[in-house]
């Protein structure tokens, strides 16, 4: 079974200790077992851009879809025997020792090809042809429409309420923008894994305490943030939920984690992406 693993700190997070970060060993282990499909680290939430469409207006703000502390910091797609093996793998990831790992199964569509792969063969080895963003599709747990943030930057867009998700996929596949993506099972099917003092803690439940939750994701490859906003604004879920764009943050899993943490310390807390208003002004909407 294929699962998505999302890494976050959570409200009970412990301090990150770079010297105890063994992510290289973890990656080596899941690759040797043949269960690794693809994984990436994400730029911090300061570099997130959230896109909504309301009444035909594209509303873009800097930052993640929620101000909660549980912003996703990275993800992996794995293909394992069952949930027990997914929990075992998640419990060994370094983030489990100071944050939390969310395990989410994918939706299995009735007409899906049996054994269909979410990540295309050979994708992990392919060099990118543009900037890669993880596009998190965010839904409202109540099914209600969320109110846009007060500082959202509006821009006109020709939108309809009955956009077809498959049409969006076909367009983005045709443009070579969408690399892969899938719908996730709801938070009621999520499993949280933490490791504290060598004890593995596993709980069921929804994502954080927010009324919003990640319903799916796509990995896209675009020229810049302006094009990513254009792609996100066309996604049907932008009209009732929100789309969070997070640039990838490549790093060497076998590198010196202490040196990496020191090198990146000054980048945390400040936005390196263009401001939402600036990117929106350059988007072709």
mmCIF file of N, CA and C in Angstrom, residues 115-234:
data_model
loop_
_atom_site.group_PDB
_atom_site.id
_atom_site.type_symbol
_atom_site.label_atom_id
_atom_site.label_comp_id
_atom_site.label_asym_id
_atom_site.label_seq_id
_atom_site.Cartn_x
_atom_site.Cartn_y
_atom_site.Cartn_z
ATOM 1 N N UNK A 115 -2.692 -1.320 -9.072
ATOM 2 C CA UNK A 115 -1.239 -1.213 -8.914
ATOM 3 C C UNK A 115 -0.640 0.040 -9.499
ATOM 4 N N UNK A 116 -1.482 1.025 -9.845
ATOM 5 C CA UNK A 116 -0.973 2.261 -10.454
ATOM 6 C C UNK A 116 -0.024 2.964 -9.490
ATOM 7 N N UNK A 117 1.087 3.456 -10.035
ATOM 8 C CA UNK A 117 2.076 4.148 -9.227
ATOM 9 C C UNK A 117 1.745 5.632 -9.137
ATOM 10 N N UNK A 118 1.914 6.203 -7.957
ATOM 11 C CA UNK A 118 1.698 7.645 -7.791
ATOM 12 C C UNK A 118 2.901 8.414 -8.322
ATOM 13 N N UNK A 119 4.097 7.952 -7.975
ATOM 14 C CA UNK A 119 5.323 8.598 -8.454
ATOM 15 C C UNK A 119 5.790 7.859 -9.711
ATOM 16 N N UNK A 120 5.949 8.563 -10.821
ATOM 17 C CA UNK A 120 6.376 7.891 -12.058
ATOM 18 C C UNK A 120 7.737 7.213 -11.892
ATOM 19 N N UNK A 121 7.916 6.110 -12.576
ATOM 20 C CA UNK A 121 9.204 5.405 -12.544
ATOM 21 C C UNK A 121 10.330 6.342 -12.970
ATOM 22 N N UNK A 122 11.421 6.309 -12.216
ATOM 23 C CA UNK A 122 12.589 7.093 -12.569
ATOM 24 C C UNK A 122 12.503 8.562 -12.248
ATOM 25 N N UNK A 123 11.382 9.003 -11.646
ATOM 26 C CA UNK A 123 11.232 10.441 -11.408
ATOM 27 C C UNK A 123 12.293 10.973 -10.453
ATOM 28 N N UNK A 124 12.619 10.221 -9.406
ATOM 29 C CA UNK A 124 13.568 10.695 -8.393
ATOM 30 C C UNK A 124 14.930 11.015 -9.003
ATOM 31 N N UNK A 125 15.260 10.343 -10.098
ATOM 32 C CA UNK A 125 16.582 10.559 -10.717
ATOM 33 C C UNK A 125 16.547 11.660 -11.779
ATOM 34 N N UNK A 126 15.367 12.125 -12.136
ATOM 35 C CA UNK A 126 15.273 13.100 -13.230
ATOM 36 C C UNK A 126 15.593 14.509 -12.752
ATOM 37 N N UNK A 127 16.438 15.203 -13.492
ATOM 38 C CA UNK A 127 16.779 16.584 -13.142
ATOM 39 C C UNK A 127 15.593 17.493 -13.419
ATOM 40 N N UNK A 128 15.294 18.442 -12.534
ATOM 41 C CA UNK A 128 14.155 19.339 -12.771
ATOM 42 C C UNK A 128 14.425 20.287 -13.930
ATOM 43 N N UNK A 129 13.340 20.639 -14.628
ATOM 44 C CA UNK A 129 13.442 21.589 -15.739
ATOM 45 C C UNK A 129 12.923 22.971 -15.334
ATOM 46 N N UNK A 130 12.538 23.107 -14.087
ATOM 47 C CA UNK A 130 12.042 24.391 -13.589
ATOM 48 C C UNK A 130 12.038 24.348 -12.075
ATOM 49 N N UNK A 131 11.365 25.296 -11.469
ATOM 50 C CA UNK A 131 11.260 25.319 -10.008
ATOM 51 C C UNK A 131 10.154 24.360 -9.572
ATOM 52 N N UNK A 132 10.464 23.583 -8.572
ATOM 53 C CA UNK A 132 9.480 22.625 -8.082
ATOM 54 C C UNK A 132 8.808 23.149 -6.811
ATOM 55 N N UNK A 133 7.493 23.035 -6.804
ATOM 56 C CA UNK A 133 6.697 23.389 -5.624
ATOM 57 C C UNK A 133 5.818 22.197 -5.271
ATOM 58 N N UNK A 134 5.645 21.993 -3.966
ATOM 59 C CA UNK A 134 4.611 21.067 -3.522
ATOM 60 C C UNK A 134 3.338 21.885 -3.375
ATOM 61 N N UNK A 135 2.296 21.467 -4.052
ATOM 62 C CA UNK A 135 1.021 22.170 -4.029
ATOM 63 C C UNK A 135 0.076 21.398 -3.118
ATOM 64 N N UNK A 136 -0.129 21.900 -1.919
ATOM 65 C CA UNK A 136 -1.008 21.238 -0.953
ATOM 66 C C UNK A 136 -2.435 21.706 -1.182
ATOM 67 N N UNK A 137 -3.328 20.761 -1.390
ATOM 68 C CA UNK A 137 -4.743 21.067 -1.604
ATOM 69 C C UNK A 137 -5.436 21.011 -0.243
ATOM 70 N N UNK A 138 -5.969 22.146 0.202
ATOM 71 C CA UNK A 138 -6.489 22.266 1.560
ATOM 72 C C UNK A 138 -8.010 22.357 1.531
ATOM 73 N N UNK A 139 -8.652 21.530 2.336
ATOM 74 C CA UNK A 139 -10.118 21.523 2.405
ATOM 75 C C UNK A 139 -10.567 22.000 3.775
ATOM 76 N N UNK A 140 -11.816 22.386 3.848
ATOM 77 C CA UNK A 140 -12.436 22.754 5.119
ATOM 78 C C UNK A 140 -13.080 21.515 5.709
ATOM 79 N N UNK A 141 -12.801 21.209 6.969
ATOM 80 C CA UNK A 141 -13.370 20.012 7.579
ATOM 81 C C UNK A 141 -14.888 20.089 7.698
ATOM 82 N N UNK A 142 -15.426 21.311 7.757
ATOM 83 C CA UNK A 142 -16.866 21.474 7.882
ATOM 84 C C UNK A 142 -17.566 21.502 6.542
ATOM 85 N N UNK A 143 -16.759 21.595 5.480
ATOM 86 C CA UNK A 143 -17.344 21.725 4.163
ATOM 87 C C UNK A 143 -17.759 23.155 3.857
ATOM 88 N N UNK A 144 -17.533 24.051 4.832
ATOM 89 C CA UNK A 144 -17.898 25.439 4.615
ATOM 90 C C UNK A 144 -16.748 26.159 3.926
ATOM 91 N N UNK A 145 -17.081 27.260 3.278
ATOM 92 C CA UNK A 145 -16.050 28.052 2.629
ATOM 93 C C UNK A 145 -15.369 28.939 3.650
ATOM 94 N N UNK A 146 -14.029 29.003 3.572
ATOM 95 C CA UNK A 146 -13.296 29.840 4.511
ATOM 96 C C UNK A 146 -13.279 31.282 4.037
ATOM 97 N N UNK A 147 -13.183 32.185 5.005
ATOM 98 C CA UNK A 147 -13.086 33.594 4.669
ATOM 99 C C UNK A 147 -11.644 33.919 4.311
ATOM 100 N N UNK A 148 -11.416 34.713 3.270
ATOM 101 C CA UNK A 148 -10.053 35.062 2.909
ATOM 102 C C UNK A 148 -9.394 35.922 3.977
ATOM 103 N N UNK A 149 -8.083 35.834 4.060
ATOM 104 C CA UNK A 149 -7.350 36.653 5.018
ATOM 105 C C UNK A 149 -7.518 38.133 4.693
ATOM 106 N N UNK A 150 -7.442 38.963 5.727
ATOM 107 C CA UNK A 150 -7.675 40.395 5.557
ATOM 108 C C UNK A 150 -6.641 41.037 4.643
ATOM 109 N N UNK A 151 -5.408 40.469 4.624
ATOM 110 C CA UNK A 151 -4.355 41.078 3.812
ATOM 111 C C UNK A 151 -4.200 40.397 2.458
ATOM 112 N N UNK A 152 -5.185 39.596 2.069
ATOM 113 C CA UNK A 152 -5.091 38.910 0.785
ATOM 114 C C UNK A 152 -5.068 39.910 -0.356
ATOM 115 N N UNK A 153 -4.229 39.636 -1.358
ATOM 116 C CA UNK A 153 -4.116 40.496 -2.526
ATOM 117 C C UNK A 153 -5.061 39.992 -3.607
ATOM 118 N N UNK A 154 -6.085 40.795 -4.006
ATOM 119 C CA UNK A 154 -7.037 40.310 -5.007
ATOM 120 C C UNK A 154 -6.613 40.613 -6.443
ATOM 121 N N UNK A 155 -7.058 39.773 -7.348
ATOM 122 C CA UNK A 155 -6.886 40.029 -8.769
ATOM 123 C C UNK A 155 -8.000 39.315 -9.512
ATOM 124 N N UNK A 156 -8.512 39.899 -10.575
ATOM 125 C CA UNK A 156 -9.615 39.311 -11.303
ATOM 126 C C UNK A 156 -9.230 38.021 -12.004
ATOM 127 N N UNK A 157 -10.165 37.079 -12.087
ATOM 128 C CA UNK A 157 -9.939 35.842 -12.822
ATOM 129 C C UNK A 157 -11.285 35.358 -13.323
ATOM 130 N N UNK A 158 -11.263 34.783 -14.497
ATOM 131 C CA UNK A 158 -12.484 34.247 -15.066
ATOM 132 C C UNK A 158 -12.717 32.857 -14.488
ATOM 133 N N UNK A 159 -13.507 32.765 -13.444
ATOM 134 C CA UNK A 159 -13.689 31.489 -12.755
ATOM 135 C C UNK A 159 -15.129 31.025 -12.853
ATOM 136 N N UNK A 160 -15.300 29.725 -12.844
ATOM 137 C CA UNK A 160 -16.620 29.133 -12.793
ATOM 138 C C UNK A 160 -16.666 28.185 -11.614
ATOM 139 N N UNK A 161 -17.873 27.901 -11.118
ATOM 140 C CA UNK A 161 -18.019 27.078 -9.929
ATOM 141 C C UNK A 161 -17.997 25.594 -10.246
ATOM 142 N N UNK A 162 -18.096 25.238 -11.504
ATOM 143 C CA UNK A 162 -18.193 23.816 -11.843
ATOM 144 C C UNK A 162 -16.968 23.311 -12.593
ATOM 145 N N UNK A 163 -15.816 23.846 -12.234
ATOM 146 C CA UNK A 163 -14.584 23.384 -12.878
ATOM 147 C C UNK A 163 -14.372 21.902 -12.630
ATOM 148 N N UNK A 164 -13.826 21.246 -13.614
ATOM 149 C CA UNK A 164 -13.621 19.805 -13.558
ATOM 150 C C UNK A 164 -12.196 19.507 -13.099
ATOM 151 N N UNK A 165 -12.021 18.779 -11.983
ATOM 152 C CA UNK A 165 -10.654 18.462 -11.538
ATOM 153 C C UNK A 165 -9.851 17.717 -12.599
ATOM 154 N N UNK A 166 -10.513 16.832 -13.327
ATOM 155 C CA UNK A 166 -9.787 16.078 -14.348
ATOM 156 C C UNK A 166 -9.321 16.989 -15.483
ATOM 157 N N UNK A 167 -10.095 18.044 -15.746
ATOM 158 C CA UNK A 167 -9.678 18.993 -16.785
ATOM 159 C C UNK A 167 -8.411 19.719 -16.350
ATOM 160 N N UNK A 168 -8.345 20.065 -15.044
ATOM 161 C CA UNK A 168 -7.136 20.711 -14.511
ATOM 162 C C UNK A 168 -5.940 19.779 -14.665
ATOM 163 N N UNK A 169 -6.127 18.516 -14.317
ATOM 164 C CA UNK A 169 -5.036 17.545 -14.423
ATOM 165 C C UNK A 169 -4.584 17.415 -15.881
ATOM 166 N N UNK A 170 -5.557 17.310 -16.796
ATOM 167 C CA UNK A 170 -5.193 17.161 -18.211
ATOM 168 C C UNK A 170 -4.408 18.371 -18.705
ATOM 169 N N UNK A 171 -4.854 19.575 -18.307
ATOM 170 C CA UNK A 171 -4.151 20.778 -18.774
ATOM 171 C C UNK A 171 -2.727 20.816 -18.237
ATOM 172 N N UNK A 172 -2.579 20.548 -16.921
ATOM 173 C CA UNK A 172 -1.246 20.647 -16.325
ATOM 174 C C UNK A 172 -0.326 19.522 -16.798
ATOM 175 N N UNK A 173 -0.901 18.344 -17.038
ATOM 176 C CA UNK A 173 -0.092 17.262 -17.616
ATOM 177 C C UNK A 173 0.345 17.640 -19.030
ATOM 178 N N UNK A 174 -0.573 18.225 -19.793
ATOM 179 C CA UNK A 174 -0.253 18.622 -21.161
ATOM 180 C C UNK A 174 0.806 19.690 -21.234
ATOM 181 N N UNK A 175 0.826 20.580 -20.235
ATOM 182 C CA UNK A 175 1.843 21.643 -20.203
ATOM 183 C C UNK A 175 3.153 21.162 -19.590
ATOM 184 N N UNK A 176 3.172 19.923 -19.103
ATOM 185 C CA UNK A 176 4.391 19.390 -18.483
ATOM 186 C C UNK A 176 4.657 19.955 -17.109
ATOM 187 N N UNK A 177 3.624 20.518 -16.477
ATOM 188 C CA UNK A 177 3.797 21.168 -15.171
ATOM 189 C C UNK A 177 3.574 20.198 -14.023
ATOM 190 N N UNK A 178 2.520 19.409 -14.111
ATOM 191 C CA UNK A 178 2.214 18.475 -13.025
ATOM 192 C C UNK A 178 3.092 17.231 -13.164
ATOM 193 N N UNK A 179 3.889 16.975 -12.127
ATOM 194 C CA UNK A 179 4.786 15.822 -12.152
ATOM 195 C C UNK A 179 4.078 14.571 -11.634
ATOM 196 N N UNK A 180 3.379 14.692 -10.528
ATOM 197 C CA UNK A 180 2.517 13.634 -10.009
ATOM 198 C C UNK A 180 1.691 14.225 -8.885
ATOM 199 N N UNK A 181 0.696 13.487 -8.448
ATOM 200 C CA UNK A 181 -0.147 13.966 -7.357
ATOM 201 C C UNK A 181 -1.257 12.973 -7.095
ATOM 202 N N UNK A 182 -1.924 13.134 -5.983
ATOM 203 C CA UNK A 182 -2.998 12.214 -5.654
ATOM 204 C C UNK A 182 -3.857 12.805 -4.535
ATOM 205 N N UNK A 183 -5.048 12.258 -4.427
ATOM 206 C CA UNK A 183 -5.972 12.643 -3.358
ATOM 207 C C UNK A 183 -5.690 11.778 -2.133
ATOM 208 N N UNK A 184 -5.788 12.402 -0.957
ATOM 209 C CA UNK A 184 -5.522 11.689 0.296
ATOM 210 C C UNK A 184 -6.823 11.315 0.985
ATOM 211 N N UNK A 185 -6.797 10.212 1.723
ATOM 212 C CA UNK A 185 -7.919 9.887 2.579
ATOM 213 C C UNK A 185 -8.069 10.976 3.636
ATOM 214 N N UNK A 186 -9.265 11.178 4.195
ATOM 215 C CA UNK A 186 -9.485 12.272 5.152
ATOM 216 C C UNK A 186 -8.732 12.060 6.461
ATOM 217 N N UNK A 187 -8.662 13.115 7.297
ATOM 218 C CA UNK A 187 -7.914 13.025 8.565
ATOM 219 C C UNK A 187 -8.391 11.895 9.473
ATOM 220 N N UNK A 188 -9.642 11.465 9.334
ATOM 221 C CA UNK A 188 -10.117 10.364 10.174
ATOM 222 C C UNK A 188 -9.337 9.080 9.910
ATOM 223 N N UNK A 189 -8.671 9.009 8.742
ATOM 224 C CA UNK A 189 -7.857 7.843 8.418
ATOM 225 C C UNK A 189 -6.369 8.106 8.639
ATOM 226 N N UNK A 190 -6.042 9.242 9.265
ATOM 227 C CA UNK A 190 -4.639 9.571 9.516
ATOM 228 C C UNK A 190 -4.135 8.844 10.757
ATOM 229 N N UNK A 191 -2.837 8.606 10.782
ATOM 230 C CA UNK A 191 -2.171 8.012 11.945
ATOM 231 C C UNK A 191 -0.970 8.882 12.282
ATOM 232 N N UNK A 192 -0.895 9.333 13.529
ATOM 233 C CA UNK A 192 0.236 10.154 13.961
ATOM 234 C C UNK A 192 1.229 9.282 14.704
ATOM 235 N N UNK A 193 2.493 9.488 14.423
ATOM 236 C CA UNK A 193 3.550 8.703 15.059
ATOM 237 C C UNK A 193 4.567 9.657 15.682
ATOM 238 N N UNK A 194 4.876 9.449 16.937
ATOM 239 C CA UNK A 194 5.927 10.195 17.637
ATOM 240 C C UNK A 194 6.807 9.202 18.394
ATOM 241 N N UNK A 195 8.020 9.606 18.687
ATOM 242 C CA UNK A 195 8.896 8.788 19.514
ATOM 243 C C UNK A 195 9.443 9.673 20.638
ATOM 244 N N UNK A 196 9.149 9.290 21.876
ATOM 245 C CA UNK A 196 9.600 10.055 23.044
ATOM 246 C C UNK A 196 10.260 9.086 24.021
ATOM 247 N N UNK A 197 11.516 9.378 24.351
ATOM 248 C CA UNK A 197 12.257 8.541 25.301
ATOM 249 C C UNK A 197 12.190 7.058 24.901
ATOM 250 N N UNK A 198 12.442 6.815 23.646
ATOM 251 C CA UNK A 198 12.476 5.460 23.080
ATOM 252 C C UNK A 198 11.117 4.758 23.072
ATOM 253 N N UNK A 199 10.065 5.480 23.424
ATOM 254 C CA UNK A 199 8.723 4.905 23.344
ATOM 255 C C UNK A 199 8.014 5.447 22.109
ATOM 256 N N UNK A 200 7.452 4.560 21.297
ATOM 257 C CA UNK A 200 6.735 4.967 20.096
ATOM 258 C C UNK A 200 5.272 5.223 20.467
ATOM 259 N N UNK A 201 4.793 6.426 20.191
ATOM 260 C CA UNK A 201 3.423 6.818 20.504
ATOM 261 C C UNK A 201 2.645 6.924 19.204
ATOM 262 N N UNK A 202 1.563 6.202 19.099
ATOM 263 C CA UNK A 202 0.754 6.176 17.873
ATOM 264 C C UNK A 202 -0.677 6.554 18.225
ATOM 265 N N UNK A 203 -1.217 7.524 17.501
ATOM 266 C CA UNK A 203 -2.595 7.965 17.756
ATOM 267 C C UNK A 203 -3.341 8.110 16.439
ATOM 268 N N UNK A 204 -4.655 7.941 16.506
ATOM 269 C CA UNK A 204 -5.517 8.208 15.363
ATOM 270 C C UNK A 204 -5.969 9.664 15.445
ATOM 271 N N UNK A 205 -6.465 10.146 14.322
ATOM 272 C CA UNK A 205 -7.092 11.452 14.431
ATOM 273 C C UNK A 205 -6.767 12.406 13.309
ATOM 274 N N UNK A 206 -7.414 13.551 13.381
ATOM 275 C CA UNK A 206 -7.295 14.553 12.343
ATOM 276 C C UNK A 206 -6.038 15.367 12.462
ATOM 277 N N UNK A 207 -5.783 16.149 11.441
ATOM 278 C CA UNK A 207 -4.580 16.956 11.376
ATOM 279 C C UNK A 207 -4.690 18.146 12.316
ATOM 280 N N UNK A 208 -3.830 18.205 13.310
ATOM 281 C CA UNK A 208 -3.758 19.312 14.260
ATOM 282 C C UNK A 208 -5.128 19.616 14.863
ATOM 283 N N UNK A 209 -5.365 20.870 15.191
ATOM 284 C CA UNK A 209 -6.656 21.279 15.721
ATOM 285 C C UNK A 209 -7.311 22.277 14.789
ATOM 286 N N UNK A 210 -6.753 22.406 13.604
ATOM 287 C CA UNK A 210 -7.277 23.361 12.648
ATOM 288 C C UNK A 210 -8.538 22.809 11.986
ATOM 289 N N UNK A 211 -9.408 23.701 11.546
ATOM 290 C CA UNK A 211 -10.594 23.258 10.820
ATOM 291 C C UNK A 211 -10.247 22.940 9.366
ATOM 292 N N UNK A 212 -9.003 23.272 8.969
ATOM 293 C CA UNK A 212 -8.574 22.985 7.608
ATOM 294 C C UNK A 212 -7.637 21.785 7.617
ATOM 295 N N UNK A 213 -7.620 21.041 6.529
ATOM 296 C CA UNK A 213 -6.765 19.863 6.455
ATOM 297 C C UNK A 213 -6.342 19.614 5.020
ATOM 298 N N UNK A 214 -5.217 18.935 4.878
ATOM 299 C CA UNK A 214 -4.682 18.651 3.550
ATOM 300 C C UNK A 214 -5.453 17.479 2.938
ATOM 301 N N UNK A 215 -6.073 17.725 1.794
ATOM 302 C CA UNK A 215 -6.893 16.708 1.134
ATOM 303 C C UNK A 215 -6.172 16.028 -0.016
ATOM 304 N N UNK A 216 -5.055 16.582 -0.435
ATOM 305 C CA UNK A 216 -4.307 16.000 -1.541
ATOM 306 C C UNK A 216 -3.110 16.876 -1.851
ATOM 307 N N UNK A 217 -2.312 16.446 -2.808
ATOM 308 C CA UNK A 217 -1.159 17.254 -3.186
ATOM 309 C C UNK A 217 -0.743 16.942 -4.609
ATOM 310 N N UNK A 218 -0.045 17.894 -5.190
ATOM 311 C CA UNK A 218 0.576 17.712 -6.501
ATOM 312 C C UNK A 218 1.977 18.298 -6.439
ATOM 313 N N UNK A 219 2.890 17.677 -7.119
ATOM 314 C CA UNK A 219 4.219 18.251 -7.283
ATOM 315 C C UNK A 219 4.256 18.886 -8.658
ATOM 316 N N UNK A 220 4.530 20.187 -8.702
ATOM 317 C CA UNK A 220 4.517 20.894 -9.980
ATOM 318 C C UNK A 220 5.901 21.465 -10.264
ATOM 319 N N UNK A 221 6.139 21.699 -11.547
ATOM 320 C CA UNK A 221 7.419 22.238 -11.997
ATOM 321 C C UNK A 221 7.103 23.433 -12.890
ATOM 322 N N UNK A 222 7.494 24.625 -12.462
ATOM 323 C CA UNK A 222 7.100 25.848 -13.155
ATOM 324 C C UNK A 222 8.295 26.787 -13.302
ATOM 325 N N UNK A 223 8.059 27.900 -14.020
ATOM 326 C CA UNK A 223 9.130 28.887 -14.183
ATOM 327 C C UNK A 223 9.438 29.588 -12.872
ATOM 328 N N UNK A 224 8.372 30.011 -12.175
ATOM 329 C CA UNK A 224 8.560 30.826 -10.977
ATOM 330 C C UNK A 224 7.274 30.808 -10.150
ATOM 331 N N UNK A 225 7.267 31.578 -9.069
ATOM 332 C CA UNK A 225 6.097 31.597 -8.193
ATOM 333 C C UNK A 225 4.876 32.167 -8.908
ATOM 334 N N UNK A 226 5.087 33.112 -9.818
ATOM 335 C CA UNK A 226 3.954 33.694 -10.547
ATOM 336 C C UNK A 226 3.220 32.605 -11.345
ATOM 337 N N UNK A 227 3.961 31.728 -12.003
ATOM 338 C CA UNK A 227 3.310 30.653 -12.750
ATOM 339 C C UNK A 227 2.668 29.642 -11.790
ATOM 340 N N UNK A 228 3.312 29.406 -10.649
ATOM 341 C CA UNK A 228 2.721 28.495 -9.669
ATOM 342 C C UNK A 228 1.377 29.035 -9.170
ATOM 343 N N UNK A 229 1.285 30.348 -8.979
ATOM 344 C CA UNK A 229 0.021 30.964 -8.550
ATOM 345 C C UNK A 229 -1.044 30.786 -9.623
ATOM 346 N N UNK A 230 -0.650 30.972 -10.889
ATOM 347 C CA UNK A 230 -1.608 30.793 -11.991
ATOM 348 C C UNK A 230 -2.145 29.355 -12.012
ATOM 349 N N UNK A 231 -1.234 28.394 -11.821
ATOM 350 C CA UNK A 231 -1.629 26.978 -11.809
ATOM 351 C C UNK A 231 -2.551 26.703 -10.624
ATOM 352 N N UNK A 232 -2.195 27.231 -9.456
ATOM 353 C CA UNK A 232 -2.998 26.995 -8.248
ATOM 354 C C UNK A 232 -4.384 27.619 -8.370
ATOM 355 N N UNK A 233 -4.442 28.820 -8.958
ATOM 356 C CA UNK A 233 -5.719 29.528 -9.069
ATOM 357 C C UNK A 233 -6.702 28.790 -9.963
ATOM 358 N N UNK A 234 -6.171 27.973 -10.882
ATOM 359 C CA UNK A 234 -7.043 27.211 -11.782
ATOM 360 C C UNK A 234 -7.548 25.918 -11.156
#
